[in-house]
Amino acid sequence: MALTVTSINTPSYASSYGHLSQHLQESDALKFLDNVLQPQYGDRALDFGCGTGNVTLDLARRIGSDGFLVGVDPDDDRIRIAQNRLQSYDNVKIIRGSISEATAFAPYDIINANHVIHWIPRGEHEEYLRKIFASLKPGGRFGFTTVHSLKGFIRDLSASQYENSYDSFLSAIGWSFSSLAYWETLLKKTGFEISYGSEEERVSGVFPDERAFLEWWEATCVGHFSAAQMAPEALMTKYDLKRNEPIPIHARHVDVVAKKPKKPNKGVRTFKADTLVE
Ligand SMILES: C[S@@+](CC[C@H](N)C(=O)[O-])C[C@H]1O[C@@H](n2cnc3c(N)ncnc32)[C@H](O)[C@@H]1O
């Protein structure tokens, strides 16, 4: 089955995302990398859905000059920013595409996907996981952070542009948010062992002011949320947010590390990376 990889061409969103993701996705990634996934010096790594390369750079610093790192993303404009950001690293390759293109550089010790997996259509999750599994070395690990649901004012705000329907907002943008239990079941079915799993509601990020938040949310939603439709002053009043105070964003987060066993589990079919043929 051919996987759906939508090409996104949004230069201004890419640039806004690049400089504002530090407030949420990059700060999440740093905690996940250092406390949970723990890439090792010399690892061969893939940053799946690398975006503008913020987290790719963090990964590159952790695997060091003895490691090898691939960043892959379907968004041309984000890829261009990532290529500039990492151009001085000889051992880092930034490529346009998705898991199929990244398998050319397999096998990997670790695959990291920070806030990416919910962009994959639900009907393709299993096939992506099979390709990811096939791209890992035996004993290799796949770590990802994602979201199960948005909480607080950001949920209401997003729904407000879709006749107050949160589900319509999610389906317009094409995100499929899923629980830890869902991911654990699918990962085990694919042959992975779960090394770490967490699902909790928490503050995802804190933005310095309402303008930074609105610009970031429009960029993250690649236009499926329009900042122009919400004046910053109206945002503060509607959601009772305090002027001159950082804007907190809440969500239910899912963090997972899944390991490819050193020997295949009995009863689980294995696949070759390039063909997905048994
Ligand atoms: C919220 S951004 C996260 C970017 C980066 N991981 C970070 O933490 O800054 C989600 C990224 O997933 C990418 N993406 C969407 N569909 C994808 C796919 N099928 N394969 C790989 N990446 C994908 C998007 O282009 C986007 O850059």
Short mmCIF file of C-alpha atoms and ligand atoms in Angstrom, two decimals:
data_model
loop_
_atom_site.label_atom_id
_atom_site.label_comp_id
_atom_site.label_asym_id
_atom_site.label_seq_id
_atom_site.Cartn_x
_atom_site.Cartn_y
_atom_site.Cartn_z
CA MET A 1 0.00 0.00 0.00
CA ALA A 2 1.35 3.46 -0.91
CA LEU A 3 1.51 5.70 2.15
CA THR A 4 -0.13 9.12 2.05
CA VAL A 5 2.50 11.83 2.32
CA THR A 6 1.02 15.24 1.81
CA SER A 7 3.36 17.89 0.49
CA ILE A 8 2.96 21.11 2.45
CA ASN A 9 4.37 24.36 1.04
CA THR A 10 4.02 27.12 3.56
CA PRO A 11 7.17 29.30 3.85
CA SER A 12 5.78 31.71 6.44
CA TYR A 13 4.34 28.92 8.60
CA ALA A 14 7.66 27.07 8.43
CA SER A 15 9.58 30.11 9.58
CA SER A 16 7.13 30.95 12.40
CA TYR A 17 7.15 27.32 13.51
CA GLY A 18 10.97 27.28 13.45
CA HIS A 19 11.40 30.20 15.81
CA LEU A 20 8.40 29.53 18.10
CA SER A 21 8.47 25.73 18.56
CA GLN A 22 11.00 26.16 21.36
CA HIS A 23 8.07 27.10 23.64
CA LEU A 24 6.37 23.73 23.27
CA GLN A 25 7.56 20.99 20.90
CA GLU A 26 11.28 21.58 21.39
CA SER A 27 11.03 21.90 25.17
CA ASP A 28 9.00 18.65 25.21
CA ALA A 29 11.61 16.96 23.03
CA LEU A 30 14.52 17.98 25.25
CA LYS A 31 12.88 16.46 28.34
CA PHE A 32 11.98 13.31 26.39
CA LEU A 33 15.45 12.91 24.86
CA ASP A 34 17.36 13.45 28.09
CA ASN A 35 15.06 11.72 30.58
CA VAL A 36 13.45 8.94 28.54
CA LEU A 37 14.86 8.05 25.10
CA GLN A 38 18.49 8.87 25.99
CA PRO A 39 20.27 8.66 22.62
CA GLN A 40 23.83 7.40 22.95
CA TYR A 41 27.05 8.88 21.63
CA GLY A 42 27.75 7.21 18.26
CA ASP A 43 24.12 6.18 17.58
CA ARG A 44 22.77 5.92 14.05
CA ALA A 45 19.54 7.88 14.41
CA LEU A 46 16.49 9.03 12.49
CA ASP A 47 14.51 12.16 13.39
CA PHE A 48 11.20 11.24 11.78
CA GLY A 49 9.13 14.35 10.95
CA CYS A 50 12.12 16.61 11.70
CA GLY A 51 10.33 19.83 10.67
CA THR A 52 12.65 22.84 10.86
CA GLY A 53 15.39 20.76 12.48
CA ASN A 54 15.27 22.23 15.99
CA VAL A 55 15.12 18.80 17.61
CA THR A 56 17.40 17.31 14.93
CA LEU A 57 20.10 19.71 16.10
CA ASP A 58 19.52 18.65 19.71
CA LEU A 59 19.84 15.00 18.61
CA ALA A 60 22.97 15.73 16.54
CA ARG A 61 24.67 17.20 19.63
CA ARG A 62 23.79 14.10 21.65
CA ILE A 63 25.00 11.45 19.17
CA GLY A 64 28.18 13.45 18.47
CA SER A 65 30.60 13.22 15.58
CA ASP A 66 30.78 9.41 15.75
CA GLY A 67 27.04 9.10 15.13
CA PHE A 68 25.02 9.42 11.93
CA LEU A 69 21.69 11.20 11.75
CA VAL A 70 18.92 11.49 9.17
CA GLY A 71 16.11 14.04 9.43
CA VAL A 72 13.09 13.46 7.19
CA ASP A 73 9.98 15.57 6.63
CA PRO A 74 7.53 16.08 3.73
CA ASP A 75 7.34 19.87 4.14
CA ASP A 76 9.75 21.51 1.63
CA ASP A 77 9.93 24.82 3.48
CA ARG A 78 10.63 23.25 6.85
CA ILE A 79 13.25 20.99 5.26
CA ARG A 80 15.02 24.01 3.77
CA ILE A 81 15.28 25.63 7.20
CA ALA A 82 16.52 22.33 8.70
CA GLN A 83 19.16 21.97 5.98
CA ASN A 84 20.48 25.48 6.71
CA ARG A 85 20.45 24.87 10.44
CA LEU A 86 22.45 21.64 10.16
CA GLN A 87 24.68 22.44 7.18
CA SER A 88 27.89 22.37 9.23
CA TYR A 89 27.27 18.76 10.32
CA ASP A 90 28.90 16.29 7.88
CA ASN A 91 27.26 13.33 9.58
CA VAL A 92 23.66 14.66 9.27
CA LYS A 93 21.44 14.23 6.20
CA ILE A 94 18.17 16.15 5.90
CA ILE A 95 15.85 14.67 3.29
CA ARG A 96 12.38 15.42 1.98
CA GLY A 97 9.94 12.52 2.31
CA SER A 98 8.78 10.17 4.98
CA ILE A 99 9.58 6.72 6.34
CA SER A 100 9.94 5.13 2.88
CA GLU A 101 12.73 7.59 1.95
CA ALA A 102 14.38 7.23 5.36
CA THR A 103 14.65 3.43 5.02
CA ALA A 104 17.41 4.02 2.43
CA PHE A 105 19.71 4.90 5.37
CA ALA A 106 18.53 2.12 7.71
CA PRO A 107 19.20 0.34 10.00
CA TYR A 108 18.95 2.78 12.90
CA ASP A 109 19.74 2.45 16.61
CA ILE A 110 17.02 4.95 17.44
CA ILE A 111 14.11 6.60 15.68
CA ASN A 112 12.70 9.72 17.31
CA ALA A 113 9.35 11.28 16.34
CA ASN A 114 8.53 14.40 18.32
CA HIS A 115 4.89 15.52 17.92
CA VAL A 116 4.62 13.81 14.52
CA ILE A 117 2.71 10.53 14.74
CA HIS A 118 -0.74 12.16 15.02
CA TRP A 119 -0.16 13.62 11.53
CA ILE A 120 -0.29 10.08 10.07
CA PRO A 121 -3.80 9.01 8.96
CA ARG A 122 -5.22 6.39 11.36
CA GLY A 123 -5.65 3.80 8.57
CA GLU A 124 -1.90 3.96 7.88
CA HIS A 125 -0.59 3.75 11.47
CA GLU A 126 0.07 0.02 11.32
CA GLU A 127 1.94 0.16 8.05
CA TYR A 128 4.09 3.08 9.25
CA LEU A 129 4.91 1.16 12.43
CA ARG A 130 5.88 -1.89 10.38
CA LYS A 131 8.25 0.24 8.28
CA ILE A 132 9.68 1.87 11.38
CA PHE A 133 10.15 -1.58 12.97
CA ALA A 134 11.88 -2.85 9.83
CA SER A 135 14.20 0.20 9.78
CA LEU A 136 15.56 -0.47 13.27
CA LYS A 137 18.48 -2.68 14.23
CA PRO A 138 17.58 -5.59 16.51
CA GLY A 139 17.52 -3.99 19.97
CA GLY A 140 16.85 -0.56 18.38
CA ARG A 141 14.31 1.83 19.91
CA PHE A 142 11.49 3.96 18.57
CA GLY A 143 10.55 6.89 20.81
CA PHE A 144 7.73 9.32 20.26
CA THR A 145 5.80 12.08 21.95
CA THR A 146 2.28 12.85 20.84
CA VAL A 147 -1.03 14.15 22.10
CA HIS A 148 -4.25 12.37 23.04
CA SER A 149 -6.37 15.51 23.34
CA LEU A 150 -6.14 19.27 23.61
CA LYS A 151 -7.41 20.75 26.86
CA GLY A 152 -8.42 24.13 28.17
CA PHE A 153 -8.84 27.24 26.07
CA ILE A 154 -6.84 26.00 23.04
CA ARG A 155 -9.43 23.27 22.48
CA ASP A 156 -12.32 25.73 22.56
CA LEU A 157 -10.42 28.27 20.47
CA SER A 158 -9.64 25.70 17.74
CA ALA A 159 -13.22 24.42 17.70
CA SER A 160 -14.53 28.00 17.52
CA GLN A 161 -13.40 28.22 13.87
CA TYR A 162 -15.29 24.99 13.04
CA GLU A 163 -18.81 25.77 14.33
CA ASN A 164 -17.62 24.89 17.83
CA SER A 165 -16.84 21.31 16.85
CA TYR A 166 -13.46 20.04 18.10
CA ASP A 167 -13.89 16.89 15.97
CA SER A 168 -14.43 19.02 12.83
CA PHE A 169 -11.24 20.94 13.61
CA LEU A 170 -9.29 17.67 13.98
CA SER A 171 -10.70 16.20 10.81
CA ALA A 172 -10.04 19.42 8.82
CA ILE A 173 -6.37 19.35 9.79
CA GLY A 174 -6.18 15.55 9.50
CA TRP A 175 -4.81 14.81 12.97
CA SER A 176 -5.70 11.52 14.61
CA PHE A 177 -5.02 11.81 18.33
CA SER A 178 -4.86 8.42 20.10
CA SER A 179 -4.42 7.07 23.61
CA LEU A 180 -1.42 5.30 25.11
CA ALA A 181 -3.45 2.04 25.21
CA TYR A 182 -4.11 2.34 21.46
CA TRP A 183 -0.43 2.85 20.66
CA GLU A 184 0.72 0.07 22.98
CA THR A 185 -1.67 -2.42 21.35
CA LEU A 186 -0.58 -1.48 17.84
CA LEU A 187 3.12 -1.46 18.69
CA LYS A 188 2.90 -4.94 20.25
CA LYS A 189 0.98 -6.21 17.21
CA THR A 190 3.81 -4.92 15.02
CA GLY A 191 6.41 -6.83 17.04
CA PHE A 192 7.68 -4.12 19.42
CA GLU A 193 8.18 -4.48 23.15
CA ILE A 194 7.09 -1.46 25.18
CA SER A 195 9.98 -0.07 27.25
CA TYR A 196 8.24 3.11 28.44
CA GLY A 197 4.71 4.49 28.24
CA SER A 198 3.17 7.54 29.85
CA GLU A 199 -0.11 9.37 29.40
CA GLU A 200 -0.85 12.45 31.48
CA GLU A 201 -2.57 15.79 31.34
CA ARG A 202 -0.15 18.64 31.83
CA VAL A 203 0.87 22.10 30.72
CA SER A 204 2.42 21.49 27.31
CA GLY A 205 4.06 24.83 26.82
CA VAL A 206 4.12 28.40 27.98
CA PHE A 207 4.16 31.26 25.48
CA PRO A 208 5.59 34.66 26.37
CA ASP A 209 2.54 36.51 25.08
CA GLU A 210 -0.70 36.13 23.12
CA ARG A 211 0.81 37.18 19.77
CA ALA A 212 3.54 34.52 19.97
CA PHE A 213 0.91 31.92 20.86
CA LEU A 214 -1.44 32.86 17.98
CA GLU A 215 1.41 32.93 15.44
CA TRP A 216 2.67 29.52 16.62
CA TRP A 217 -0.77 27.89 16.61
CA GLU A 218 -1.51 29.06 13.05
CA ALA A 219 1.94 27.79 11.95
CA THR A 220 1.50 24.46 13.74
CA CYS A 221 -1.95 24.01 12.19
CA VAL A 222 -0.51 24.98 8.77
CA GLY A 223 -3.38 27.39 8.17
CA HIS A 224 -6.23 25.28 9.59
CA PHE A 225 -6.44 27.81 12.40
CA SER A 226 -6.51 31.45 11.35
CA ALA A 227 -4.84 33.90 13.75
CA ALA A 228 -6.42 36.76 11.79
CA GLN A 229 -9.85 35.66 13.04
CA MET A 230 -8.91 36.20 16.68
CA ALA A 231 -7.63 39.58 17.84
CA PRO A 232 -5.08 39.10 20.64
CA GLU A 233 -7.14 41.38 22.94
CA ALA A 234 -10.29 39.32 22.27
CA LEU A 235 -8.39 36.12 23.07
CA MET A 236 -7.36 37.48 26.47
CA THR A 237 -10.88 38.62 27.33
CA LYS A 238 -12.72 35.54 26.04
CA TYR A 239 -10.56 33.05 27.95
CA ASP A 240 -9.83 35.22 30.96
CA LEU A 241 -6.08 35.15 30.28
CA LYS A 242 -3.93 37.66 32.13
CA ARG A 243 -2.13 40.40 30.23
CA ASN A 244 1.68 40.43 30.73
CA GLU A 245 1.56 36.85 31.98
CA PRO A 246 2.80 33.81 30.01
CA ILE A 247 0.06 31.88 28.17
CA PRO A 248 -0.13 28.24 29.35
CA ILE A 249 -1.22 25.53 26.89
CA HIS A 250 -2.71 22.29 28.23
CA ALA A 251 -3.02 18.87 26.59
CA ARG A 252 -3.18 15.18 27.41
CA HIS A 253 0.25 13.90 26.39
CA VAL A 254 1.43 10.45 25.36
CA ASP A 255 5.13 9.51 25.45
CA VAL A 256 6.31 6.07 24.35
CA VAL A 257 9.53 4.14 23.83
CA ALA A 258 9.18 0.81 22.01
CA LYS A 259 12.01 -1.63 21.42
CA LYS A 260 12.62 -4.03 18.56
CA PRO A 261 13.51 -7.31 20.30
CA LYS A 262 16.96 -8.71 19.62
CA LYS A 263 15.25 -11.92 18.46
CA PRO A 264 11.86 -11.83 16.68
CA ASN A 265 8.87 -12.60 18.93
CA LYS A 266 7.14 -15.87 18.05
CA GLY A 267 3.93 -15.36 16.10
CA VAL A 268 4.81 -11.85 14.90
CA ARG A 269 5.44 -11.47 11.15
CA THR A 270 8.55 -9.49 10.25
CA PHE A 271 9.06 -7.33 7.17
CA LYS A 272 11.99 -6.10 5.10
CA ALA A 273 12.48 -2.32 5.23
CA ASP A 274 12.35 -1.57 1.53
CA THR A 275 9.60 -3.85 0.31
CA LEU A 276 7.44 -4.73 3.31
CA VAL A 277 7.38 -8.26 1.91
CA GLU A 278 7.61 -11.09 4.40
C1 LIG B 1 4.51 19.54 15.07
S1 LIG B 1 5.67 19.30 13.79
C2 LIG B 1 7.05 18.63 14.71
C3 LIG B 1 8.38 18.87 14.02
C4 LIG B 1 9.61 18.43 14.81
N1 LIG B 1 9.58 17.02 15.11
C5 LIG B 1 9.74 19.25 16.07
O1 LIG B 1 9.56 18.70 17.15
O2 LIG B 1 10.00 20.45 15.96
C6 LIG B 1 5.08 17.87 12.92
C7 LIG B 1 5.92 17.55 11.67
O3 LIG B 1 5.50 16.28 11.13
C8 LIG B 1 5.67 16.36 9.73
N2 LIG B 1 4.92 15.29 9.05
C9 LIG B 1 3.63 15.29 8.65
N3 LIG B 1 3.34 14.13 8.02
C10 LIG B 1 4.47 13.38 8.01
C11 LIG B 1 4.80 12.11 7.48
N4 LIG B 1 3.92 11.35 6.83
N5 LIG B 1 6.06 11.66 7.64
C12 LIG B 1 6.98 12.40 8.30
N6 LIG B 1 6.71 13.63 8.82
C13 LIG B 1 5.48 14.11 8.68
C14 LIG B 1 5.15 17.76 9.41
O4 LIG B 1 5.56 18.22 8.13
C15 LIG B 1 5.74 18.57 10.56
O5 LIG B 1 6.98 19.14 10.23
#
